[in-house]
CSV table of N, CA, C and O in Angstrom, one decimal:
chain,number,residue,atom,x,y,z
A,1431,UNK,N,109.9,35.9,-124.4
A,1431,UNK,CA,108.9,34.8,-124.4
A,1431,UNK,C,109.3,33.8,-125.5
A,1431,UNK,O,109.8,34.2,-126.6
A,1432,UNK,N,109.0,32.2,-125.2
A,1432,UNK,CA,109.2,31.8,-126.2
A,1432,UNK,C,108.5,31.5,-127.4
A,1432,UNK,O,107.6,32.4,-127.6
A,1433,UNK,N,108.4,30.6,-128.4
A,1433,UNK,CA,107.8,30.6,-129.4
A,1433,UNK,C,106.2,30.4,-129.2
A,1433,UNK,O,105.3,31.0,-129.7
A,1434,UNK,N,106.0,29.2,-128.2
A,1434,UNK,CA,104.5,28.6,-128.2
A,1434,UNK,C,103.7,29.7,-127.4
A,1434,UNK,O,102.5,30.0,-127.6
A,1435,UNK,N,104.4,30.4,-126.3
A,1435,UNK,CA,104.0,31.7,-125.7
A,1435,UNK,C,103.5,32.7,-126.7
A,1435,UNK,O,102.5,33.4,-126.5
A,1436,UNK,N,104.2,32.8,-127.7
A,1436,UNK,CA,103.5,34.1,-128.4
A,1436,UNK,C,102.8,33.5,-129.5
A,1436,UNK,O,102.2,34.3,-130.3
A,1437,UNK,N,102.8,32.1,-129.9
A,1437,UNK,CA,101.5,32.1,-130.6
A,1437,UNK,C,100.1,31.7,-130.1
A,1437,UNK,O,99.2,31.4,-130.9
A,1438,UNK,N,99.9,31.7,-128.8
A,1438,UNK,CA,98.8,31.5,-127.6
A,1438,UNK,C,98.1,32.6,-127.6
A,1438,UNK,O,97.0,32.7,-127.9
A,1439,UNK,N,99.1,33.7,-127.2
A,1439,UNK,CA,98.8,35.2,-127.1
A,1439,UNK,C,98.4,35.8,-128.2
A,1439,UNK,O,97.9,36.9,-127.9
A,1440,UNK,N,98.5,35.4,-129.7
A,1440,UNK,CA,98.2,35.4,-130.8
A,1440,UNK,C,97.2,35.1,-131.6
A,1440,UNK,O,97.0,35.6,-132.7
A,1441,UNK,N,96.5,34.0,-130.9
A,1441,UNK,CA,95.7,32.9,-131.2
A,1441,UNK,C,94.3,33.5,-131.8
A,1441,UNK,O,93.8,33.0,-132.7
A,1442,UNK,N,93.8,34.9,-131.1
A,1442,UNK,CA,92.5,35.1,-131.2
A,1442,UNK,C,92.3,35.9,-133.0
A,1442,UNK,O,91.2,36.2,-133.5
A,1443,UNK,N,94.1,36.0,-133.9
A,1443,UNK,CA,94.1,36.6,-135.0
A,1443,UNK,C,94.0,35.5,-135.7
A,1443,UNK,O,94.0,35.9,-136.8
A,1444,UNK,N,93.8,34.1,-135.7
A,1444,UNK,CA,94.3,33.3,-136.2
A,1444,UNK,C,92.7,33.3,-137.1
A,1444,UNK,O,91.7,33.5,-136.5
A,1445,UNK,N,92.7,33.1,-138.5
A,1445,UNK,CA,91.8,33.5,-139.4
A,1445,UNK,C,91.7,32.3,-139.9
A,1445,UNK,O,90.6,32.0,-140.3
A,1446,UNK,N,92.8,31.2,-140.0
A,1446,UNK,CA,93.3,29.5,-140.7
A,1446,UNK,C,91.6,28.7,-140.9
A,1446,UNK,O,91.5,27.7,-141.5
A,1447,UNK,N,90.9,29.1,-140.5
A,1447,UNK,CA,89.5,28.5,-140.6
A,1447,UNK,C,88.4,29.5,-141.5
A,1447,UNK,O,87.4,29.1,-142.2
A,1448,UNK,N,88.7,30.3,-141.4
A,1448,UNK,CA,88.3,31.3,-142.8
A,1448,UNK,C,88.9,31.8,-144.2
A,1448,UNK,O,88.4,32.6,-144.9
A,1449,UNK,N,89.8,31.2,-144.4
A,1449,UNK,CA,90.8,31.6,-145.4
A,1449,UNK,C,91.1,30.3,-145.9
A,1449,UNK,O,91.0,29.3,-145.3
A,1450,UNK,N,91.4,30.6,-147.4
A,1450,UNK,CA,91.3,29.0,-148.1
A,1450,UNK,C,92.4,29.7,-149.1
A,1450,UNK,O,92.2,30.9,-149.4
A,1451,UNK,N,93.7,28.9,-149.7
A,1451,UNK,CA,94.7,29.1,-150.3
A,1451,UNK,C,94.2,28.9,-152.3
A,1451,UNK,O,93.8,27.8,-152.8
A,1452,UNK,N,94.3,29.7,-152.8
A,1452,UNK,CA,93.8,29.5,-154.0
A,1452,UNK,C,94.2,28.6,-155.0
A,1452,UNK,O,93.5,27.9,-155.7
A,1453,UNK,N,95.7,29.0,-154.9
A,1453,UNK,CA,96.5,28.4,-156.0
A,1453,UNK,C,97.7,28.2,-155.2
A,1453,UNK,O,98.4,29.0,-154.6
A,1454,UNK,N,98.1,26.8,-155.4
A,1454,UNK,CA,99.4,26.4,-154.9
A,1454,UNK,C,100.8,26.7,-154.9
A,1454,UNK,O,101.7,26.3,-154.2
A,1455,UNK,N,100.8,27.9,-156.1
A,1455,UNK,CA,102.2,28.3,-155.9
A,1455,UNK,C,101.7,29.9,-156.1
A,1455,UNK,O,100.8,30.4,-156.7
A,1456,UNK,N,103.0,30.7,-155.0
A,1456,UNK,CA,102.8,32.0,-154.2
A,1456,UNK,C,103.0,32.7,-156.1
A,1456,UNK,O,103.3,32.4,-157.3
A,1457,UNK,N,102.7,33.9,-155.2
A,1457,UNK,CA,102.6,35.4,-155.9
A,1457,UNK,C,103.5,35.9,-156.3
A,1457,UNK,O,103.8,36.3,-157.4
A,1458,UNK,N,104.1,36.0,-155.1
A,1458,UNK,CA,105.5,36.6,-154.3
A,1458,UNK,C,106.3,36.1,-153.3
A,1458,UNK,O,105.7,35.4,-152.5
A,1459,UNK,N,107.5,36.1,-153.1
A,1459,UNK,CA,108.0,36.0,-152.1
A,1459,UNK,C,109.1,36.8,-151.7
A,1459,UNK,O,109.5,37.7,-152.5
A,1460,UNK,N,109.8,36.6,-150.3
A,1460,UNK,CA,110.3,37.2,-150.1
A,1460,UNK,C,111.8,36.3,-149.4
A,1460,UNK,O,112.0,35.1,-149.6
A,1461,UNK,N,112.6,37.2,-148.6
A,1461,UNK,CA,113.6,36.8,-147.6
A,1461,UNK,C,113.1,35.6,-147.0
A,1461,UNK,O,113.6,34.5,-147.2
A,1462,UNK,N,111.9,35.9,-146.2
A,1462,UNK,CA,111.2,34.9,-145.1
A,1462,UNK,C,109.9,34.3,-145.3
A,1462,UNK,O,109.5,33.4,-144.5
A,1463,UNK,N,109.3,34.7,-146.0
A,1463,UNK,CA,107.8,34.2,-146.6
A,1463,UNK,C,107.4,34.3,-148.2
A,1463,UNK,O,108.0,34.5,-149.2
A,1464,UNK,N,106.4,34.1,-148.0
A,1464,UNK,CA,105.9,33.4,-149.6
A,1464,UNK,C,104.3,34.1,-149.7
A,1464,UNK,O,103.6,34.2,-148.7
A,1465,UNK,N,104.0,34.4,-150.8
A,1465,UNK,CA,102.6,35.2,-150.6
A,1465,UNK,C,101.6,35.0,-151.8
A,1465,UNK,O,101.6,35.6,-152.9
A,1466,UNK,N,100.5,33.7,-151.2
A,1466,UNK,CA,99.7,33.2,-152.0
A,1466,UNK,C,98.2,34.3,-152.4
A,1466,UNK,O,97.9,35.1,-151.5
A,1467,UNK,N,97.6,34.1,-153.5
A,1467,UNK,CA,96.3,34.5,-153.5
A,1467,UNK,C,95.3,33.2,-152.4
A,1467,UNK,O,95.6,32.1,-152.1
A,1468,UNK,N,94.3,33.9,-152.2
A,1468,UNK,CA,93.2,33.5,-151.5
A,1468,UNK,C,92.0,34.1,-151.4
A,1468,UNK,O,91.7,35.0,-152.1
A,1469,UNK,N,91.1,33.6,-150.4
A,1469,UNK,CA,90.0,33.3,-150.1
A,1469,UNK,C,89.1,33.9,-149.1
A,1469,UNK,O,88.0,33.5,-149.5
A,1470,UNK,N,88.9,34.5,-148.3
A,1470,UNK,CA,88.2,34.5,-147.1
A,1470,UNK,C,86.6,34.6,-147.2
A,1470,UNK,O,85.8,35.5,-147.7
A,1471,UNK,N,86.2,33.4,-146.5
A,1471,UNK,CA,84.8,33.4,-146.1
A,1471,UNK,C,84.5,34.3,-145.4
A,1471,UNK,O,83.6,35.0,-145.9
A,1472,UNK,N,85.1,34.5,-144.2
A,1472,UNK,CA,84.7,35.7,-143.3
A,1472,UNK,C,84.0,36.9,-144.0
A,1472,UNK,O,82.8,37.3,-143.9
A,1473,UNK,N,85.2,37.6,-144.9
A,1473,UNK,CA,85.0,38.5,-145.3
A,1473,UNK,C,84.8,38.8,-146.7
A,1473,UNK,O,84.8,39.9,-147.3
A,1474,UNK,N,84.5,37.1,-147.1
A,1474,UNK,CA,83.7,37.0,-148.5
A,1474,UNK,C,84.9,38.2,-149.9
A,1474,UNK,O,84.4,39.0,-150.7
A,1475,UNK,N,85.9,37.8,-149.7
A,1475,UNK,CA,86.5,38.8,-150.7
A,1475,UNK,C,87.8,37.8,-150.8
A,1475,UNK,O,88.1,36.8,-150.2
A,1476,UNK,N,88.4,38.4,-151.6
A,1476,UNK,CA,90.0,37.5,-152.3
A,1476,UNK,C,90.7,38.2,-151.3
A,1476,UNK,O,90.2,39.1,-150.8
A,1477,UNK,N,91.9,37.8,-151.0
A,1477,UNK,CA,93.0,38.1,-149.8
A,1477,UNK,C,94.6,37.6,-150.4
A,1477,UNK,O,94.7,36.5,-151.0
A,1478,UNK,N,95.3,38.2,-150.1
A,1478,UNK,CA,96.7,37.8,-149.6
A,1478,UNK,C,96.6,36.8,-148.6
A,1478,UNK,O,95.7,36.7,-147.8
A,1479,UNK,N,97.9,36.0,-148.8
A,1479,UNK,CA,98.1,35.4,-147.4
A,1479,UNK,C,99.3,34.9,-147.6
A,1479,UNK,O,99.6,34.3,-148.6
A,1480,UNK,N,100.3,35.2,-146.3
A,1480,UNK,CA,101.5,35.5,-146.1
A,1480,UNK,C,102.0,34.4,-145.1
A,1480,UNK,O,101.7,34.5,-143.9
A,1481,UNK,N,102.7,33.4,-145.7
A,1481,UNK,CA,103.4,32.0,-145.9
A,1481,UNK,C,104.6,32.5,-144.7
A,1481,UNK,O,105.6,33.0,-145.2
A,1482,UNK,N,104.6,32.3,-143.4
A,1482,UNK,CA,105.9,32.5,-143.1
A,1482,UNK,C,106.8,31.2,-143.4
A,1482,UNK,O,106.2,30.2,-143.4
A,1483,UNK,N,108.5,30.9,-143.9
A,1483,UNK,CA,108.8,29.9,-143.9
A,1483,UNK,C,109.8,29.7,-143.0
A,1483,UNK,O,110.7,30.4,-142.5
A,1484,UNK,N,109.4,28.5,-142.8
A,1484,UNK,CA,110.6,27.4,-141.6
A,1484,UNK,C,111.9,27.3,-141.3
A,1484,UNK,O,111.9,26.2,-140.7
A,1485,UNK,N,112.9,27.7,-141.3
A,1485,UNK,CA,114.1,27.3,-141.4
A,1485,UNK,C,114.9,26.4,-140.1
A,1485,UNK,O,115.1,27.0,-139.0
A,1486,UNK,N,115.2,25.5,-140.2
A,1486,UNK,CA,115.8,24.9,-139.2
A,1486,UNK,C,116.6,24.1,-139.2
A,1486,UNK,O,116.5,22.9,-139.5
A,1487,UNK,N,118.2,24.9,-138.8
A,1487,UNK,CA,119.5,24.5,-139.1
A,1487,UNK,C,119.9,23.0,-138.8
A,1487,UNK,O,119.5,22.3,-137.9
A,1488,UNK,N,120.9,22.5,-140.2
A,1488,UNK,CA,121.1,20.7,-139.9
A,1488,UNK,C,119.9,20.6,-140.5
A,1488,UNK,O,119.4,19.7,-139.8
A,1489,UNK,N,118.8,21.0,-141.5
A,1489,UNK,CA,117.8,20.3,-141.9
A,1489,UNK,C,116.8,20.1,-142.7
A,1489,UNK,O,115.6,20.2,-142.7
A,1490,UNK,N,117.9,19.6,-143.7
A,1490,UNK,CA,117.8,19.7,-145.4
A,1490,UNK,C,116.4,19.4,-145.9
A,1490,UNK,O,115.8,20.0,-146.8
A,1491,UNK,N,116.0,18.6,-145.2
A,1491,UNK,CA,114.2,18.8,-145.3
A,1491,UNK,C,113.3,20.0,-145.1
A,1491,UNK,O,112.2,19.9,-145.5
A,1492,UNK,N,113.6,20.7,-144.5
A,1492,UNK,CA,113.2,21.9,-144.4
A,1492,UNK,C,113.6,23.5,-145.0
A,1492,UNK,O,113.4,24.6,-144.6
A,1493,UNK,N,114.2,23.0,-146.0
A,1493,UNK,CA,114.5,24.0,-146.9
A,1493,UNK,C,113.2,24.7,-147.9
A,1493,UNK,O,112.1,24.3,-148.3
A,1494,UNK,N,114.0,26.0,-148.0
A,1494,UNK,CA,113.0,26.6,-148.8
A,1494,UNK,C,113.0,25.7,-150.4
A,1494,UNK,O,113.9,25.2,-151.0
A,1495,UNK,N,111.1,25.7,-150.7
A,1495,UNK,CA,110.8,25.0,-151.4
A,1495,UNK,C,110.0,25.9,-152.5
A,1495,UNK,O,109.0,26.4,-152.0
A,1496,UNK,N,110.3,26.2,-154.0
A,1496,UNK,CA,109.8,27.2,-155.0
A,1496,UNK,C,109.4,26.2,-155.7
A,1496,UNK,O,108.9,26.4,-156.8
């Protein structure tokens, strides 16, 4: 499947409306993501939240940014 396929099929996890990013620069990171403190309304408590990052070859604007 391709990409927009599986984030359709994904869609009903999508939390982006209850979670609010705390502080602008991550916790942690790793190989492929970045991992900020946060927020959730939902569930009224502090949370992780896990930054996947972009990479896309030829495109120096889209580099990883620390």
């Amino acid at each position: 499947a391709d990409f927009q396929t599986v984030l359709v099929r994904w869609a009903h996890l999508d939390l982006g409306e209850y979670v609010r990013t705390l502080n602008a620069n991550p916790v942690a990171h790793g190989g492929y993501a970045d991992v900020f403190m946060g927020y959730s309304t939902k569930h009224m408590k502090q949370v992780a939240i896990k930054r996947i990052r972009v990479h896309l070859p030829g495109k120096s604007g889209f580099a990883k940014v620390r």
